[in-house]
Structure formats: C-alpha cells, structure tokens
Amino acid sequence: MKKKLTEQQAAEVNELGWTALREQDLDTALRHFKTLGKALPDDARWINGIGAVCLARDEEDEARLHFQMAADRDLPAGHYNLALMAYRADDHPTAVEHLQRAIRHDFPLALGLLGEIHLQAERYEEAEQAYRHAARLGHIDSYNNLGLMFLEREDYAQAKQALLQGLQSEHVYAEHNLAVACHRLGELEAAERWYHISFANYGNLQSLENLGYVYCQSGRQAEGEALVEASDKLYEDTPLNDYEQSLVDRLLA
C-alpha cells in the first residue's frame, strides 16, 4: 500500500531531494525523489528532480527525457531545465521557447535566464524588462545583473539605482558593484564606503584594490598605493609588510 503524503510533506520530501542534490549526494537525492514519486505518481516534481540527478551524472539524454515529461505536465521547472540545456548547447531559440512557457507561471529563474539571452544579443530593452520582472518575483541576481548591464553601457546613474535595489537582496557582489557605479560617477566617499564594506564582509580583493585607487584619488597616496600592493600580494598569497598589514587590519576591524 502506498504511503500518502500531505502537500506539506510532499514539499518537504522534494526539498530534501534538492538539498541532497546541492550537496552532490546524488544517491540520497534520487531516493527522496523516488519516495515522492511512489506516493504521488502524478506529481511532476519528482520527475523533474530525477532529471536533475541524471544531469548531474552527465546522463543528458535521460535528463532531457525527464525534464520533457515534467514540462508536458506544465511544470515550469521542467521547461526551465529544458531551456537551460538548450542554452548551454547554444540553441537560443529553443531555450527562449521553453522560457516563455515557464514565464507564464511567473517562474523567476526563467526570467533571469531570458534577460541574459537578450543581453547577449544586445536587446537591452528586453533584457531590462526581463530582469526587472524577475527582481519583482524575488530573483536575487536580477538587480545585480541589471546594474552590470548599465555599467557595461556606461549608464552609471541607472546602474547605481539598480544596485541600490540589489542591496536589499543581499547579493554577494552588490556592494562591490555599487561601489564601481559610485566610483565611475565620481562619488568617492560613497565608493570608499561600499568598497570597504565589500572587502570587510566578503574578502573581495578587487574591492580592496579599487579602494586603494579611491584613496589615491582622494589625496591619500601612500595608503592607496599600499592597499593596491596589498591586494596584489593577497592574490598571490604573499606576506604583507607591517604597514600593509596594519591598513588591512584596520579595514577588517
């Protein structure tokens, strides 16, 4: 007799499978997805999960088969995974077709990938629309990606605005990229602050180097040059001298 699962229990079993998959414990992931499938054979989540396990094992044909089965049941994640496989194979038209089907369900990952495809094709307006829609749905990369797009186009004011919104999602590069936008706008105090935060919180050595340049531009030449040198040494895992170490320790205090 099959064990019945409530919706909450089914969601928990599915998440256990994805947690194991993220930890590269593929056998455990497969076991959880099969458990969900035995209890709820019509639930497309287990089919999509098994497809993800197959993909992690480089069994692309099996993965595509399972993703297609999930997509046939109109699971947005199934369409997204088919789109991702097509995207990686440089088949962008097929990727876009599946992404559009996933987007009907407001699937944020699909909007993020669609934005990337538009950006690569230099369809900037469409990329912006996709990123903003994804961001409204909680996709944490989207405001950061939007900011990077504006930085690339040298629209630093728009980049700053997008990256300020990205701070709310606690993206790991939000502070650094916001500092870059402020730096390009000539807002040295703001750039110094965000580079400092980025280095102190995440150990971003590019932030440390850029902070050195801000110091130099602000008239603190000796400190700035020392920070640039310190960032190079830390990249190369080379010991700092006492002065460089004191500056870095002060930033981390």
Short mmCIF file of C-alpha atoms in Angstrom, two decimals:
data_model
loop_
_atom_site.label_atom_id
_atom_site.label_comp_id
_atom_site.label_asym_id
_atom_site.label_seq_id
_atom_site.Cartn_x
_atom_site.Cartn_y
_atom_site.Cartn_z
CA MET A 1 0.00 0.00 0.00
CA LYS A 2 1.41 3.41 -0.99
CA LYS A 3 2.10 5.86 1.80
CA LYS A 4 0.09 9.02 1.29
CA LEU A 5 1.73 12.40 1.74
CA THR A 6 0.15 15.72 2.53
CA GLU A 7 1.15 18.66 0.33
CA GLN A 8 3.42 19.94 3.09
CA GLN A 9 5.09 16.54 3.45
CA ALA A 10 5.49 16.28 -0.32
CA ALA A 11 7.11 19.70 -0.44
CA GLU A 12 9.47 18.68 2.36
CA VAL A 13 10.49 15.45 0.62
CA ASN A 14 11.06 17.37 -2.61
CA GLU A 15 13.24 19.93 -0.80
CA LEU A 16 15.21 17.13 0.89
CA GLY A 17 15.96 15.81 -2.59
CA TRP A 18 17.17 19.20 -3.81
CA THR A 19 19.22 19.76 -0.67
CA ALA A 20 20.98 16.43 -1.21
CA LEU A 21 21.50 17.31 -4.87
CA ARG A 22 23.10 20.65 -3.99
CA GLU A 23 25.42 18.73 -1.65
CA GLN A 24 26.29 16.34 -4.51
CA ASP A 25 24.78 13.38 -2.62
CA LEU A 26 23.12 12.05 -5.74
CA ASP A 27 22.04 8.67 -4.34
CA THR A 28 20.20 10.32 -1.45
CA ALA A 29 18.62 12.86 -3.78
CA LEU A 30 17.40 10.10 -6.06
CA ARG A 31 15.95 8.21 -3.10
CA HIS A 32 13.94 11.21 -1.96
CA PHE A 33 12.58 11.91 -5.45
CA LYS A 34 11.59 8.26 -5.87
CA THR A 35 9.85 8.36 -2.49
CA LEU A 36 7.83 11.33 -3.70
CA GLY A 37 7.07 9.53 -6.97
CA LYS A 38 5.78 6.40 -5.22
CA ALA A 39 3.49 8.45 -3.01
CA LEU A 40 2.36 10.91 -5.70
CA PRO A 41 2.99 9.43 -9.14
CA ASP A 42 1.17 12.28 -10.90
CA ASP A 43 3.31 14.95 -9.22
CA ALA A 44 5.75 16.31 -11.80
CA ARG A 45 8.22 17.50 -9.17
CA TRP A 46 9.76 14.07 -8.68
CA ILE A 47 10.17 13.62 -12.43
CA ASN A 48 11.97 16.95 -12.69
CA GLY A 49 14.11 16.01 -9.69
CA ILE A 50 15.21 12.73 -11.24
CA GLY A 51 16.05 14.66 -14.39
CA ALA A 52 18.30 16.92 -12.33
CA VAL A 53 20.05 13.90 -10.81
CA CYS A 54 20.59 12.47 -14.30
CA LEU A 55 22.03 15.79 -15.47
CA ALA A 56 24.40 15.86 -12.50
CA ARG A 57 25.56 12.41 -13.60
CA ASP A 58 26.12 13.67 -17.17
CA GLU A 59 23.29 11.45 -18.43
CA GLU A 60 21.94 14.16 -20.71
CA ASP A 61 19.53 12.05 -22.74
CA GLU A 62 17.86 10.71 -19.59
CA ALA A 63 17.82 14.18 -18.07
CA ARG A 64 16.16 15.68 -21.15
CA LEU A 65 13.59 12.86 -21.18
CA HIS A 66 12.59 13.51 -17.57
CA PHE A 67 12.55 17.29 -18.00
CA GLN A 68 10.32 16.87 -21.06
CA MET A 69 7.95 14.63 -19.07
CA ALA A 70 7.78 17.30 -16.36
CA ALA A 71 7.27 20.03 -18.95
CA ASP A 72 4.49 18.01 -20.60
CA ARG A 73 2.71 18.24 -17.25
CA ASP A 74 3.31 22.00 -17.43
CA LEU A 75 5.76 22.16 -14.54
CA PRO A 76 7.61 25.46 -15.04
CA ALA A 77 10.84 24.00 -13.65
CA GLY A 78 10.71 21.34 -16.36
CA HIS A 79 10.51 24.00 -19.06
CA TYR A 80 13.29 25.96 -17.36
CA ASN A 81 15.62 22.97 -17.24
CA LEU A 82 14.99 22.20 -20.90
CA ALA A 83 15.74 25.85 -21.64
CA LEU A 84 18.95 25.68 -19.63
CA MET A 85 20.13 22.62 -21.54
CA ALA A 86 19.31 24.32 -24.85
CA TYR A 87 21.07 27.50 -23.75
CA ARG A 88 24.22 25.60 -22.85
CA ALA A 89 24.10 24.00 -26.28
CA ASP A 90 23.85 27.48 -27.89
CA ASP A 91 20.33 26.73 -29.10
CA HIS A 92 18.85 30.02 -28.00
CA PRO A 93 15.57 29.83 -29.98
CA THR A 94 14.64 26.56 -28.24
CA ALA A 95 15.74 28.00 -24.91
CA VAL A 96 13.54 31.07 -25.38
CA GLU A 97 10.56 28.91 -26.36
CA HIS A 98 10.76 26.94 -23.12
CA LEU A 99 11.48 30.03 -21.05
CA GLN A 100 8.36 31.73 -22.35
CA ARG A 101 6.31 28.71 -21.23
CA ALA A 102 7.88 28.82 -17.76
CA ILE A 103 7.31 32.58 -17.54
CA ARG A 104 3.57 32.05 -17.89
CA HIS A 105 3.83 30.74 -14.33
CA ASP A 106 5.95 33.73 -13.18
CA PHE A 107 8.98 31.48 -12.74
CA PRO A 108 11.77 33.92 -11.72
CA LEU A 109 14.72 31.78 -12.82
CA ALA A 110 13.29 31.68 -16.33
CA LEU A 111 13.06 35.47 -16.45
CA GLY A 112 16.65 35.77 -15.25
CA LEU A 113 17.93 33.48 -17.98
CA LEU A 114 15.77 35.21 -20.59
CA GLY A 115 17.35 38.51 -19.55
CA GLU A 116 20.80 37.01 -20.05
CA ILE A 117 19.91 35.77 -23.53
CA HIS A 118 18.54 39.18 -24.51
CA LEU A 119 21.65 40.85 -23.09
CA GLN A 120 23.99 38.64 -25.12
CA ALA A 121 22.02 39.58 -28.23
CA GLU A 122 22.26 43.28 -27.27
CA ARG A 123 18.49 43.54 -26.91
CA TYR A 124 18.92 45.84 -23.95
CA GLU A 125 15.33 46.97 -23.53
CA GLU A 126 14.06 43.38 -23.48
CA ALA A 127 16.83 42.37 -21.08
CA GLU A 128 15.90 45.19 -18.71
CA GLN A 129 12.24 44.19 -18.77
CA ALA A 130 13.08 40.56 -18.01
CA TYR A 131 15.47 41.44 -15.19
CA ARG A 132 13.02 43.85 -13.58
CA HIS A 133 10.20 41.30 -13.76
CA ALA A 134 12.47 38.64 -12.23
CA ALA A 135 13.53 41.03 -9.48
CA ARG A 136 9.90 41.74 -8.58
CA LEU A 137 9.44 38.00 -8.17
CA GLY A 138 12.39 37.77 -5.78
CA HIS A 139 15.19 36.59 -8.08
CA ILE A 140 18.23 37.79 -6.12
CA ASP A 141 20.59 38.07 -9.11
CA SER A 142 18.37 40.28 -11.21
CA TYR A 143 19.04 43.76 -9.84
CA ASN A 144 22.74 42.94 -9.79
CA ASN A 145 22.59 41.76 -13.41
CA LEU A 146 20.63 44.86 -14.33
CA GLY A 147 23.26 47.02 -12.69
CA LEU A 148 26.04 45.20 -14.53
CA MET A 149 24.22 45.77 -17.81
CA PHE A 150 24.04 49.51 -17.13
CA LEU A 151 27.71 49.57 -16.07
CA GLU A 152 28.64 47.91 -19.35
CA ARG A 153 26.66 50.56 -21.21
CA GLU A 154 28.31 53.32 -19.11
CA ASP A 155 24.95 54.44 -17.75
CA TYR A 156 26.28 54.79 -14.23
CA ALA A 157 23.31 56.59 -12.71
CA GLN A 158 20.95 53.81 -13.77
CA ALA A 159 23.50 51.23 -12.60
CA LYS A 160 23.64 52.87 -9.18
CA GLN A 161 19.86 52.88 -8.88
CA ALA A 162 19.57 49.20 -9.80
CA LEU A 163 22.40 48.15 -7.49
CA LEU A 164 20.96 50.10 -4.57
CA GLN A 165 17.84 47.98 -5.02
CA GLY A 166 20.07 44.91 -5.27
CA LEU A 167 21.44 45.58 -1.80
CA GLN A 168 18.08 44.57 -0.37
CA SER A 169 18.56 41.05 -1.76
CA GLU A 170 22.00 40.76 -0.08
CA HIS A 171 23.69 39.67 -3.29
CA VAL A 172 27.33 38.85 -2.58
CA TYR A 173 28.63 41.33 -5.19
CA ALA A 174 26.07 44.09 -4.64
CA GLU A 175 28.33 46.29 -2.51
CA HIS A 176 31.29 45.95 -4.87
CA ASN A 177 29.28 46.69 -7.99
CA LEU A 178 27.53 49.61 -6.31
CA ALA A 179 30.95 50.97 -5.35
CA VAL A 180 32.04 50.71 -9.00
CA ALA A 181 28.99 52.72 -10.10
CA CYS A 182 29.67 55.39 -7.47
CA HIS A 183 33.36 55.43 -8.41
CA ARG A 184 32.55 55.99 -12.08
CA LEU A 185 30.18 58.80 -11.07
CA GLY A 186 32.99 60.46 -9.13
CA GLU A 187 31.23 59.92 -5.79
CA LEU A 188 34.42 58.98 -3.96
CA GLU A 189 33.06 58.94 -0.41
CA ALA A 190 30.26 56.55 -1.37
CA ALA A 191 32.66 54.41 -3.42
CA GLU A 192 35.06 54.22 -0.47
CA ARG A 193 32.27 53.15 1.84
CA TRP A 194 30.96 50.36 -0.39
CA TYR A 195 34.40 49.04 -1.37
CA HIS A 196 35.26 48.92 2.34
CA ILE A 197 32.06 47.04 3.17
CA SER A 198 32.59 44.62 0.28
CA PHE A 199 36.12 43.80 1.40
CA ALA A 200 35.28 43.61 5.10
CA ASN A 201 32.19 41.42 4.62
CA TYR A 202 33.26 39.20 1.74
CA GLY A 203 37.04 39.49 1.43
CA ASN A 204 36.69 40.80 -2.12
CA LEU A 205 40.26 41.60 -3.16
CA GLN A 206 39.13 43.59 -6.21
CA SER A 207 37.29 45.85 -3.77
CA LEU A 208 40.50 46.25 -1.77
CA GLU A 209 42.45 47.19 -4.89
CA ASN A 210 39.80 49.64 -6.05
CA LEU A 211 39.67 51.13 -2.56
CA GLY A 212 43.37 51.85 -2.94
CA TYR A 213 42.66 53.78 -6.14
CA VAL A 214 39.94 55.77 -4.36
CA TYR A 215 42.41 56.64 -1.62
CA CYS A 216 44.89 57.85 -4.24
CA GLN A 217 42.24 59.98 -5.91
CA SER A 218 41.31 61.41 -2.52
CA GLY A 219 44.87 62.53 -1.81
CA ARG A 220 45.86 59.61 0.44
CA GLN A 221 48.58 58.44 -1.90
CA ALA A 222 50.71 56.37 0.48
CA GLU A 223 47.77 54.47 1.91
CA GLY A 224 46.25 53.96 -1.52
CA GLU A 225 49.40 52.58 -3.08
CA ALA A 226 49.88 50.29 -0.08
CA LEU A 227 46.36 48.88 -0.44
CA VAL A 228 46.85 48.22 -4.16
CA GLU A 229 50.11 46.43 -3.34
CA ALA A 230 48.43 44.51 -0.51
CA SER A 231 45.67 43.30 -2.81
CA ASP A 232 48.26 42.01 -5.30
CA LYS A 233 50.14 40.20 -2.53
CA LEU A 234 46.98 38.64 -1.14
CA TYR A 235 46.04 37.40 -4.63
CA GLU A 236 49.47 35.76 -4.81
CA ASP A 237 49.36 34.55 -1.20
CA THR A 238 52.47 36.61 -0.43
CA PRO A 239 53.08 38.03 3.09
CA LEU A 240 52.26 41.70 3.66
CA ASN A 241 54.71 44.11 5.21
CA ASP A 242 53.85 45.65 8.58
CA TYR A 243 52.37 48.83 7.13
CA GLU A 244 50.18 46.97 4.62
CA GLN A 245 49.03 44.55 7.31
CA SER A 246 48.10 47.41 9.64
CA LEU A 247 45.96 49.01 6.91
CA VAL A 248 44.19 45.74 6.13
CA ASP A 249 43.62 45.01 9.84
CA ARG A 250 42.09 48.47 10.24
CA LEU A 251 39.65 47.81 7.41
CA LEU A 252 38.64 44.48 8.93
CA ALA A 253 38.28 45.81 12.48
#
